[in-house]
Amino acid sequence: MKTIRTAQGLRDAVRGARERGSARVGLVPTMGALHEGHLSLVRAARRDCDLIVMSIFVNPKQFTEAVDLEGYPRQEAADAALAAAAGVDVLFAPEASELYPEGFATTVHVAGPVTETLEGAGRGPAHFDGVATVVSKLLLVSGADRAYFGQKDAQQLMVVRRMVADLGIRTDIVACTTVRDSDGLAMSSRNVRLNGEDRARATAIPRALEAVEAALALGETDVEALHARAGAVLAAAGITPEYVAFVDAHSFLPAHEIGEPVLCAIAARVGSVRLIDNTVLTLPEPSEER
Ligand code: PAF
């Protein structure tokens, strides 16, 4: 695995690989602190690409709280070892001044409910502007044919899909299933900051999502009733969520009933750690008449 720190270096490496016959280039964008969730993206990329580029860049533009940016885990040497073992060919780890040199003045802004609701409302507009700006730059510099994102950040995924479609960027965006620990908690770089007791309490988040899925499977399609199911599981663990939201999975407009795919998303602070998780709800298949 080769580590590259400049945009020009990445362009050259990708061009060289294409000249040597790498037909398909896959990009796995990350902010480091790699875990099984990231490695599952690499494995997905390995299945359908010839050259795997992983970026590790703690993007200052998408952090709205300075303490969160400062406290974000940085462990490049350990990450590089994990990335190499998982089959990454090129690790792109630029400094902020490389991606945002002096005079950098462009912001990519995706408008509408997809950026203004849930995470956008909670963290402010700068968050998704920062994500859209850095992802568009990474896609353009790498020239990737495919880029891999986790379904755990469902809203980020939709922002990226919208941005790529609107700007005519030719990269296919591939969504990968959320990877969970054995206790159900969605893998996140923030999980290491949970102490033992909070870690156990945090499992109420996936259990709340499961309770919603179970109620839907039994025929409950009313969003208010489903909301109450999730709320009860969280309350029992002493968690007051920032939101439990039911939105149309494509438009992010509020959903009142389960019909078209609905995203049920939860954000909550457990101790000092802010966690998010989600599930996509669809109506159960009607049972066959005998
Ligand atoms: O999901 C992340 O880790 C980041 O938001 C991303 C996509 C790498 C952009 O900085």
Short mmCIF file of C-alpha atoms and ligand atoms in Angstrom, two decimals:
data_model
loop_
_atom_site.label_atom_id
_atom_site.label_comp_id
_atom_site.label_asym_id
_atom_site.label_seq_id
_atom_site.Cartn_x
_atom_site.Cartn_y
_atom_site.Cartn_z
CA MET A 1 0.00 0.00 0.00
CA LYS A 2 1.22 3.41 -1.00
CA THR A 3 0.52 6.50 1.15
CA ILE A 4 -0.02 9.72 -0.81
CA ARG A 5 -0.44 13.19 0.68
CA THR A 6 -1.04 15.43 -2.33
CA ALA A 7 -3.94 15.74 -4.74
CA GLN A 8 -1.54 15.69 -7.70
CA GLY A 9 0.13 12.58 -6.31
CA LEU A 10 -3.26 10.84 -6.14
CA ARG A 11 -4.17 11.87 -9.68
CA ASP A 12 -0.81 10.53 -10.92
CA ALA A 13 -1.16 7.25 -9.01
CA VAL A 14 -4.66 6.62 -10.37
CA ARG A 15 -3.61 7.52 -13.92
CA GLY A 16 -0.59 5.20 -13.67
CA ALA A 17 -2.74 2.34 -12.35
CA ARG A 18 -5.26 2.83 -15.17
CA GLU A 19 -2.42 2.77 -17.74
CA ARG A 20 -1.24 -0.52 -16.19
CA GLY A 21 -4.73 -1.98 -16.69
CA SER A 22 -6.72 -1.16 -13.55
CA ALA A 23 -10.10 -0.75 -15.17
CA ARG A 24 -12.16 0.24 -12.15
CA VAL A 25 -11.14 2.51 -9.32
CA GLY A 26 -13.02 2.37 -5.99
CA LEU A 27 -12.87 5.09 -3.33
CA VAL A 28 -13.61 4.56 0.37
CA PRO A 29 -13.74 8.03 1.97
CA THR A 30 -13.13 8.02 5.74
CA MET A 31 -12.04 10.24 8.58
CA GLY A 32 -9.87 7.46 10.00
CA ALA A 33 -10.25 5.72 13.38
CA LEU A 34 -11.05 2.70 11.25
CA HIS A 35 -13.35 -0.04 12.48
CA GLU A 36 -15.11 -3.06 11.01
CA GLY A 37 -17.68 -0.77 9.35
CA HIS A 38 -14.97 0.91 7.24
CA LEU A 39 -13.31 -2.42 6.50
CA SER A 40 -16.63 -3.79 5.20
CA LEU A 41 -16.64 -0.87 2.71
CA VAL A 42 -13.15 -1.88 1.59
CA ARG A 43 -14.26 -5.49 1.14
CA ALA A 44 -17.24 -4.35 -0.94
CA ALA A 45 -14.89 -2.22 -3.05
CA ARG A 46 -12.48 -5.15 -3.48
CA ARG A 47 -15.30 -7.27 -4.90
CA ASP A 48 -15.92 -4.94 -7.83
CA CYS A 49 -12.87 -2.69 -8.29
CA ASP A 50 -9.23 -3.21 -9.35
CA LEU A 51 -7.64 -0.31 -7.49
CA ILE A 52 -8.84 0.61 -4.01
CA VAL A 53 -8.18 4.13 -2.76
CA MET A 54 -9.00 4.98 0.85
CA SER A 55 -8.94 8.59 2.00
CA ILE A 56 -8.30 9.46 5.62
CA PHE A 57 -9.05 13.10 6.26
CA VAL A 58 -10.60 14.61 9.39
CA ASN A 59 -12.51 17.26 7.48
CA PRO A 60 -12.60 20.47 9.55
CA LYS A 61 -15.38 21.93 7.38
CA GLN A 62 -17.97 19.40 8.54
CA PHE A 63 -17.43 19.85 12.28
CA THR A 64 -19.66 22.39 13.93
CA GLU A 65 -18.16 22.03 17.41
CA ALA A 66 -14.46 22.74 17.92
CA VAL A 67 -14.24 20.24 20.80
CA ASP A 68 -15.63 17.50 18.56
CA LEU A 69 -12.98 18.25 15.90
CA GLU A 70 -10.18 18.37 18.47
CA GLY A 71 -11.38 15.21 20.23
CA TYR A 72 -11.85 13.22 17.02
CA PRO A 73 -9.59 10.15 17.26
CA ARG A 74 -6.48 10.35 15.05
CA GLN A 75 -4.42 7.17 14.67
CA GLU A 76 -2.92 7.12 11.21
CA ALA A 77 -0.30 4.41 11.81
CA ALA A 78 -2.85 1.94 13.21
CA ASP A 79 -5.32 2.87 10.45
CA ALA A 80 -2.68 2.36 7.76
CA ALA A 81 -1.98 -1.16 9.05
CA LEU A 82 -5.71 -2.02 9.04
CA ALA A 83 -6.21 -0.51 5.59
CA ALA A 84 -3.25 -2.42 4.12
CA ALA A 85 -4.44 -5.71 5.65
CA ALA A 86 -7.95 -5.14 4.25
CA GLY A 87 -6.58 -4.67 0.73
CA VAL A 88 -6.34 -0.91 0.22
CA ASP A 89 -3.86 -0.10 -2.57
CA VAL A 90 -3.56 3.66 -2.08
CA LEU A 91 -4.03 5.56 1.17
CA PHE A 92 -4.73 9.24 0.54
CA ALA A 93 -4.00 11.17 3.75
CA PRO A 94 -3.67 14.88 2.94
CA GLU A 95 -3.17 17.81 5.30
CA ALA A 96 -6.06 20.29 5.48
CA SER A 97 -3.92 22.85 3.61
CA GLU A 98 -3.64 20.42 0.68
CA LEU A 99 -7.40 20.05 0.20
CA TYR A 100 -8.18 23.62 1.23
CA PRO A 101 -5.22 25.73 0.13
CA GLU A 102 -5.09 29.45 0.76
CA GLY A 103 -7.79 31.15 -1.28
CA PHE A 104 -10.11 28.14 -1.30
CA ALA A 105 -13.55 29.74 -1.68
CA THR A 106 -15.99 27.09 -2.90
CA THR A 107 -18.79 25.50 -0.93
CA VAL A 108 -21.01 22.77 -2.33
CA HIS A 109 -24.48 23.27 -0.86
CA VAL A 110 -27.29 20.78 -1.36
CA ALA A 111 -30.60 22.48 -0.56
CA GLY A 112 -33.87 21.15 0.81
CA PRO A 113 -35.11 18.73 3.47
CA VAL A 114 -32.27 16.30 2.81
CA THR A 115 -29.80 18.75 4.38
CA GLU A 116 -32.14 20.85 6.51
CA THR A 117 -33.77 18.16 8.65
CA LEU A 118 -32.43 15.75 11.33
CA GLU A 119 -28.62 15.99 11.32
CA GLY A 120 -28.79 19.21 9.30
CA ALA A 121 -31.15 20.81 11.81
CA GLY A 122 -29.18 19.55 14.81
CA ARG A 123 -25.67 20.36 13.63
CA GLY A 124 -26.45 23.36 11.44
CA PRO A 125 -26.04 23.86 7.66
CA ALA A 126 -22.22 23.88 7.81
CA HIS A 127 -22.14 20.15 8.47
CA PHE A 128 -23.58 18.90 5.19
CA ASP A 129 -21.96 21.75 3.26
CA GLY A 130 -18.65 20.47 4.63
CA VAL A 131 -19.48 16.88 3.70
CA ALA A 132 -20.66 17.77 0.17
CA THR A 133 -17.64 20.01 -0.43
CA VAL A 134 -15.03 17.47 0.67
CA VAL A 135 -16.73 14.48 -0.97
CA SER A 136 -17.05 16.29 -4.31
CA LYS A 137 -13.36 17.19 -4.11
CA LEU A 138 -12.34 13.62 -3.22
CA LEU A 139 -14.44 12.19 -6.07
CA LEU A 140 -13.02 14.64 -8.60
CA VAL A 141 -9.38 14.28 -7.51
CA SER A 142 -9.52 10.46 -7.36
CA GLY A 143 -11.63 10.12 -10.51
CA ALA A 144 -13.16 7.05 -8.84
CA ASP A 145 -15.65 4.91 -10.74
CA ARG A 146 -17.35 3.89 -7.52
CA ALA A 147 -17.41 5.30 -3.99
CA TYR A 148 -18.57 3.39 -0.93
CA PHE A 149 -20.59 4.82 1.96
CA GLY A 150 -22.22 3.24 5.01
CA GLN A 151 -25.99 3.17 5.40
CA LYS A 152 -25.50 4.19 9.06
CA ASP A 153 -25.07 7.77 7.83
CA ALA A 154 -28.23 7.50 5.74
CA GLN A 155 -28.71 11.25 5.41
CA GLN A 156 -25.09 11.78 4.33
CA LEU A 157 -25.62 9.08 1.71
CA MET A 158 -28.67 10.90 0.28
CA VAL A 159 -26.81 14.24 0.29
CA VAL A 160 -23.96 12.63 -1.65
CA ARG A 161 -26.34 10.94 -4.10
CA ARG A 162 -28.15 14.25 -4.74
CA MET A 163 -24.86 16.16 -5.16
CA VAL A 164 -23.40 13.60 -7.58
CA ALA A 165 -26.60 13.53 -9.67
CA ASP A 166 -26.93 17.33 -9.74
CA LEU A 167 -23.28 18.04 -10.62
CA GLY A 168 -22.97 15.24 -13.19
CA ILE A 169 -20.11 13.59 -11.32
CA ARG A 170 -19.65 10.20 -12.97
CA THR A 171 -18.94 8.16 -9.82
CA ASP A 172 -21.46 5.45 -8.84
CA ILE A 173 -22.37 5.75 -5.17
CA VAL A 174 -22.59 2.36 -3.45
CA ALA A 175 -24.43 2.02 -0.11
CA CYS A 176 -23.23 -0.67 2.31
CA THR A 177 -25.20 -2.20 5.18
CA THR A 178 -24.51 -0.92 8.71
CA VAL A 179 -22.08 -3.18 10.57
CA ARG A 180 -23.05 -3.87 14.19
CA ASP A 181 -21.21 -5.16 17.22
CA SER A 182 -22.49 -8.38 18.80
CA ASP A 183 -24.62 -6.27 21.20
CA GLY A 184 -26.33 -4.56 18.24
CA LEU A 185 -24.61 -1.17 18.56
CA ALA A 186 -23.77 0.28 15.14
CA MET A 187 -20.00 0.54 14.64
CA SER A 188 -18.78 4.11 14.99
CA SER A 189 -15.45 5.77 15.67
CA ARG A 190 -17.18 7.50 18.59
CA ASN A 191 -18.01 4.21 20.39
CA VAL A 192 -14.54 4.07 21.96
CA ARG A 193 -15.50 7.16 23.97
CA LEU A 194 -18.41 5.35 25.71
CA ASN A 195 -17.63 4.11 29.21
CA GLY A 196 -18.83 0.61 30.22
CA GLU A 197 -22.19 1.66 31.64
CA ASP A 198 -22.99 4.07 28.80
CA ARG A 199 -21.95 1.45 26.27
CA ALA A 200 -24.60 -0.92 27.69
CA ARG A 201 -27.22 1.88 27.76
CA ALA A 202 -26.41 2.81 24.16
CA THR A 203 -27.69 -0.58 22.97
CA ALA A 204 -31.19 0.82 23.64
CA ILE A 205 -30.79 2.71 20.33
CA PRO A 206 -30.67 -0.42 18.10
CA ARG A 207 -33.23 -2.07 20.41
CA ALA A 208 -35.59 0.89 19.83
CA LEU A 209 -35.19 0.42 16.07
CA GLU A 210 -35.88 -3.30 16.47
CA ALA A 211 -39.01 -2.55 18.50
CA VAL A 212 -40.26 -0.35 15.65
CA GLU A 213 -39.53 -3.08 13.10
CA ALA A 214 -41.27 -5.69 15.26
CA ALA A 215 -44.39 -3.52 15.71
CA LEU A 216 -44.51 -2.87 11.95
CA ALA A 217 -44.21 -6.61 11.27
CA LEU A 218 -47.27 -7.11 13.49
CA GLY A 219 -49.24 -4.60 11.41
CA GLU A 220 -48.70 -1.27 13.20
CA THR A 221 -48.23 1.33 10.45
CA ASP A 222 -49.17 4.49 12.34
CA VAL A 223 -46.06 6.61 12.77
CA GLU A 224 -47.12 8.09 16.10
CA ALA A 225 -47.61 4.62 17.56
CA LEU A 226 -44.25 3.47 16.18
CA HIS A 227 -42.61 6.60 17.57
CA ALA A 228 -44.01 5.77 21.00
CA ARG A 229 -42.54 2.23 20.81
CA ALA A 230 -39.05 3.60 20.15
CA GLY A 231 -39.45 6.29 22.81
CA ALA A 232 -40.40 3.73 25.45
CA VAL A 233 -37.28 1.61 24.83
CA LEU A 234 -35.02 4.68 24.99
CA ALA A 235 -36.74 6.03 28.12
CA ALA A 236 -36.31 2.68 29.89
CA ALA A 237 -32.54 3.09 29.38
CA GLY A 238 -32.64 6.68 30.62
CA ILE A 239 -31.97 8.10 27.16
CA THR A 240 -33.68 11.30 26.03
CA PRO A 241 -33.21 11.32 22.25
CA GLU A 242 -32.36 14.41 20.26
CA TYR A 243 -34.78 13.02 17.72
CA VAL A 244 -36.65 9.89 16.74
CA ALA A 245 -37.71 10.74 13.20
CA PHE A 246 -39.77 9.05 10.51
CA VAL A 247 -39.10 10.56 7.09
CA ASP A 248 -39.58 9.52 3.48
CA ALA A 249 -36.33 7.68 2.73
CA HIS A 250 -35.73 9.67 -0.49
CA SER A 251 -37.14 13.16 0.09
CA PHE A 252 -36.59 13.34 3.87
CA LEU A 253 -40.04 14.94 4.19
CA PRO A 254 -41.96 13.83 7.31
CA ALA A 255 -43.75 10.50 6.95
CA HIS A 256 -47.11 9.96 8.65
CA GLU A 257 -47.70 6.39 7.61
CA ILE A 258 -45.51 3.57 6.41
CA GLY A 259 -46.10 3.13 2.70
CA GLU A 260 -43.17 4.12 0.52
CA PRO A 261 -39.82 3.29 2.22
CA VAL A 262 -39.55 5.32 5.42
CA LEU A 263 -36.31 6.04 7.24
CA CYS A 264 -36.61 5.72 10.99
CA ALA A 265 -33.61 7.60 12.39
CA ILE A 266 -32.49 8.18 15.97
CA ALA A 267 -29.91 10.58 17.39
CA ALA A 268 -29.12 10.63 21.09
CA ARG A 269 -26.38 11.59 23.46
CA VAL A 270 -25.32 8.80 25.75
CA GLY A 271 -23.04 10.30 28.36
CA SER A 272 -21.04 12.81 26.35
CA VAL A 273 -21.14 10.82 23.11
CA ARG A 274 -23.60 11.64 20.35
CA LEU A 275 -24.76 8.54 18.48
CA ILE A 276 -26.94 8.03 15.40
CA ASP A 277 -28.56 4.95 13.93
CA ASN A 278 -31.41 4.14 11.56
CA THR A 279 -33.43 1.53 9.78
CA VAL A 280 -35.43 1.65 6.56
CA LEU A 281 -39.04 0.54 7.01
CA THR A 282 -41.12 -0.97 4.24
CA LEU A 283 -44.54 -2.55 4.49
CA PRO A 284 -44.38 -6.29 5.17
CA GLU A 285 -45.33 -8.41 2.15
CA PRO A 286 -49.05 -9.33 2.38
CA SER A 287 -49.31 -12.99 3.42
CA GLU A 288 -50.29 -15.29 0.55
CA GLU A 289 -53.91 -16.50 0.52
CA ARG A 290 -54.24 -20.27 0.70
O1 PAF B 1 -18.59 9.56 6.95
C1 PAF B 1 -17.47 10.13 7.06
O2 PAF B 1 -16.53 9.59 7.64
C2 PAF B 1 -17.27 11.52 6.48
O3 PAF B 1 -18.43 12.28 6.61
C3 PAF B 1 -16.77 11.51 5.02
C4 PAF B 1 -17.79 10.89 4.08
C5 PAF B 1 -15.46 10.76 4.94
C6 PAF B 1 -16.54 12.96 4.54
O4 PAF B 1 -15.60 13.61 5.34
#
